[in-house]
Tab-separated table of C-alpha atoms in Angstrom:
chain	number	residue	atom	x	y	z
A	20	UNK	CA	49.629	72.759	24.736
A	21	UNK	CA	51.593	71.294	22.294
A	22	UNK	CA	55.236	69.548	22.341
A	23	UNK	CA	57.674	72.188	20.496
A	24	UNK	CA	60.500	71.817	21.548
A	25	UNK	CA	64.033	73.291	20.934
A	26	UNK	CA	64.830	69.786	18.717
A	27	UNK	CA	61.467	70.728	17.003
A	28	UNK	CA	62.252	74.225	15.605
A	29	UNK	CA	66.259	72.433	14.559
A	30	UNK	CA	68.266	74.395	17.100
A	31	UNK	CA	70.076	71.966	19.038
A	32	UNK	CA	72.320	68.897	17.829
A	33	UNK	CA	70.305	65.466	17.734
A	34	UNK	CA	72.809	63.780	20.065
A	35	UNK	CA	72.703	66.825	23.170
A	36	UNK	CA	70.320	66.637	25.420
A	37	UNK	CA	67.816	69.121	25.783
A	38	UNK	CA	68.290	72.265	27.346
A	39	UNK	CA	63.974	72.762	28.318
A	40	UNK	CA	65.060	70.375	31.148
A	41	UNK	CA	67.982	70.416	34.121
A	42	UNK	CA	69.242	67.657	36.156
A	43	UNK	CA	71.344	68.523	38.596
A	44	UNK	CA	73.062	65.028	39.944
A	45	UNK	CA	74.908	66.728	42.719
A	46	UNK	CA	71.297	67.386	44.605
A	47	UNK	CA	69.116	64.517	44.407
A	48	UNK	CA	66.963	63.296	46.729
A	49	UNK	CA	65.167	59.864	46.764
A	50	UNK	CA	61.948	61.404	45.721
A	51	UNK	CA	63.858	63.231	42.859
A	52	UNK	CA	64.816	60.014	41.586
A	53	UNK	CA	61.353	58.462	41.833
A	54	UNK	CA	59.839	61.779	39.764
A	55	UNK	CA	62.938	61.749	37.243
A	56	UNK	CA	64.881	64.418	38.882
A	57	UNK	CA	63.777	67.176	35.468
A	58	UNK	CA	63.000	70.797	36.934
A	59	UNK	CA	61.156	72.623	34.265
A	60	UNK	CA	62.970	75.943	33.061
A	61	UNK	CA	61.117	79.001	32.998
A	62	UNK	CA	59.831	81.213	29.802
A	63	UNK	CA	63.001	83.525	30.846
A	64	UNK	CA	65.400	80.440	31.077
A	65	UNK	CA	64.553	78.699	28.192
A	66	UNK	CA	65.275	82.087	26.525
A	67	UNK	CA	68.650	82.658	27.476
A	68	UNK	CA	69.417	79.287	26.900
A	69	UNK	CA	68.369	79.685	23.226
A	70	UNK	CA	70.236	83.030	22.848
A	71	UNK	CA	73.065	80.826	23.729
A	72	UNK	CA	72.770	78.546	21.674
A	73	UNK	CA	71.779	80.417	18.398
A	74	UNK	CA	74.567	83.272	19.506
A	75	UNK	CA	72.302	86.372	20.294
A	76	UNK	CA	72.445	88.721	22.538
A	77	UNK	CA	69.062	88.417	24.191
A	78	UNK	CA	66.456	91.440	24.514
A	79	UNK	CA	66.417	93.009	28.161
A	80	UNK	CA	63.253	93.880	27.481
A	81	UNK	CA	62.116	90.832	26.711
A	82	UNK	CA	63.006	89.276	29.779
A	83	UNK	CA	61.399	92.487	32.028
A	84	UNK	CA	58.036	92.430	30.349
A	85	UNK	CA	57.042	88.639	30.135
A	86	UNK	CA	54.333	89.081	32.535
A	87	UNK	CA	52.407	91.542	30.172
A	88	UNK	CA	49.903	90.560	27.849
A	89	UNK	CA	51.126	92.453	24.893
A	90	UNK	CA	55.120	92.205	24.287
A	91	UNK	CA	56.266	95.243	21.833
A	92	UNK	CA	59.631	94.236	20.507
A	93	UNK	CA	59.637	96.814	17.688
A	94	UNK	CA	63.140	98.010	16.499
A	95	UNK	CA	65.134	95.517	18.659
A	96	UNK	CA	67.452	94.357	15.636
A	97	UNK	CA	66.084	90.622	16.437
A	98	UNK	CA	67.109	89.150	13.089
A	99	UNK	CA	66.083	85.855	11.946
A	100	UNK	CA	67.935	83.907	14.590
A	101	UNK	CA	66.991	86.218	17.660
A	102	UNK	CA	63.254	85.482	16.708
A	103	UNK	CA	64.517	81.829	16.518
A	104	UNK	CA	65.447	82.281	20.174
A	105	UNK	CA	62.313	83.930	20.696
A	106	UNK	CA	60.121	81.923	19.312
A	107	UNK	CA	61.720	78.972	21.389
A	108	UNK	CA	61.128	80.429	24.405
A	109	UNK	CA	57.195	81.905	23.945
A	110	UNK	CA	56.488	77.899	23.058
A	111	UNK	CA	54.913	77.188	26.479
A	112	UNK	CA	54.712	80.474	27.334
A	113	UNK	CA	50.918	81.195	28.829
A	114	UNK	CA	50.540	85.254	29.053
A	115	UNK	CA	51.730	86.896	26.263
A	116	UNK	CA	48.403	86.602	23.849
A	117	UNK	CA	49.893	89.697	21.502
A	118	UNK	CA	53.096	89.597	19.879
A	119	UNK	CA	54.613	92.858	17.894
A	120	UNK	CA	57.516	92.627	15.856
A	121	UNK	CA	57.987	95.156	13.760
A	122	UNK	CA	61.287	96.450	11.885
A	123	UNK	CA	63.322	93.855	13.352
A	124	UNK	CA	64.956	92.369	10.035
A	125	UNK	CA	63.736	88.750	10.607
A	126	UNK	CA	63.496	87.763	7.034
A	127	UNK	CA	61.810	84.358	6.234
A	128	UNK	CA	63.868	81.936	8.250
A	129	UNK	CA	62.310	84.268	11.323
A	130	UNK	CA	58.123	84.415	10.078
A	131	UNK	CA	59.456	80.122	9.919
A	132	UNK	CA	60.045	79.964	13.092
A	133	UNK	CA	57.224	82.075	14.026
A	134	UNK	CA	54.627	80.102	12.223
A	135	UNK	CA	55.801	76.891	13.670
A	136	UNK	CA	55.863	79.030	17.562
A	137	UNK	CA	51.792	79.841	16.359
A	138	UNK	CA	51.300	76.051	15.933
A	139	UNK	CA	52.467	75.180	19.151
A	140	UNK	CA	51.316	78.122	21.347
A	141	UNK	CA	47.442	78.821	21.717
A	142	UNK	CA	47.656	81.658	23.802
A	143	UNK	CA	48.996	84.294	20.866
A	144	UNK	CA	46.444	85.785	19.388
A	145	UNK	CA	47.805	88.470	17.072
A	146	UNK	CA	51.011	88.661	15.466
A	147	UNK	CA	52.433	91.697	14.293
A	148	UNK	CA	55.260	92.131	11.841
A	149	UNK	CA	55.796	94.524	9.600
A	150	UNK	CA	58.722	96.973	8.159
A	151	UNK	CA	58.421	98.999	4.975
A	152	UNK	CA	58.580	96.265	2.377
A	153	UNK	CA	55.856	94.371	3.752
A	154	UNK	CA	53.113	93.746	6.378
A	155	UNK	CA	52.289	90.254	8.490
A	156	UNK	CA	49.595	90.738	10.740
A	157	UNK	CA	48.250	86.696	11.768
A	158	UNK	CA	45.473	86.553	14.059
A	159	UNK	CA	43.303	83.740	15.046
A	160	UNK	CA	40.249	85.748	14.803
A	161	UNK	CA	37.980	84.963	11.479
A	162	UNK	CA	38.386	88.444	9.445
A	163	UNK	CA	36.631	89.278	5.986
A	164	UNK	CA	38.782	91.494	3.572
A	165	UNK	CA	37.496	93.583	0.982
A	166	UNK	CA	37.709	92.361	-2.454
């Protein structure tokens, strides 16, 4: 798995710490100390965090569903900086192998962040977005079009 992080995809300030980690100070035991005292946050978490952060509202659905394979987010209004928040969150997330966007508005500051979540995450294996304008469908299979 790769290191993407929240710095990496330019959503949080260089001098606050890192929200992909808590400390809490008040509750530390000696063998917190010896480990560092960092709890890891989950998939759901990190998520709500970034909504925070990039001031979404963040998908219910989302949230409900991350145990599935295949996460259908069609016509959720997502927006370039809701798939920022998603895309932050499905970093070191390990089920979801099937992504589908489509119709959500995400423009290309969204497919950026997207790309860079598909550097960083292994376990996607198709990505689906498409509206009327245009169609993205990434997959790490090797496919032959027709010339």
């Amino acid at each position: 798995m790769s290191s993407l992080s929240f710095e990496d995809l330019s959503l949080v300030d260089d001098n606050r710490p890192s929200p992909t980690r808590l400390q809490d100070s008040d509750s530390e035991s000696d063998q917190d100390l010896e480990s560092g005292g960092d709890k890891e946050m989950s998939v759901a978490e990190v998520y709500l965090q970034a909504c925070k952060l990039v001031g979404v509202v963040p998908v219910s659905y989302f949230i409900r569903n991350l145990d599935s394979p295949t996460m259908t987010l069609t016509h959720h209004g997502l927006g370039p900086l809701g798939c920022k928040a998603l895309a932050i969150a499905l970093v070191s997330d390990m089920h979801i192998n099937t992504l589908e966007l489509a119709d959500n508005h995400i423009q290309a500051e969204g497919v950026k962040c997207l790309l860079e979540l598909l550097r960083a995450n292994f376990t996607i294996q198709h990505l689906v977005c498409k509206t009327k304008a245009w169609l993205c469908l990434v997959t790490t299979q090797t496919q032959t079009w027709p010339q």
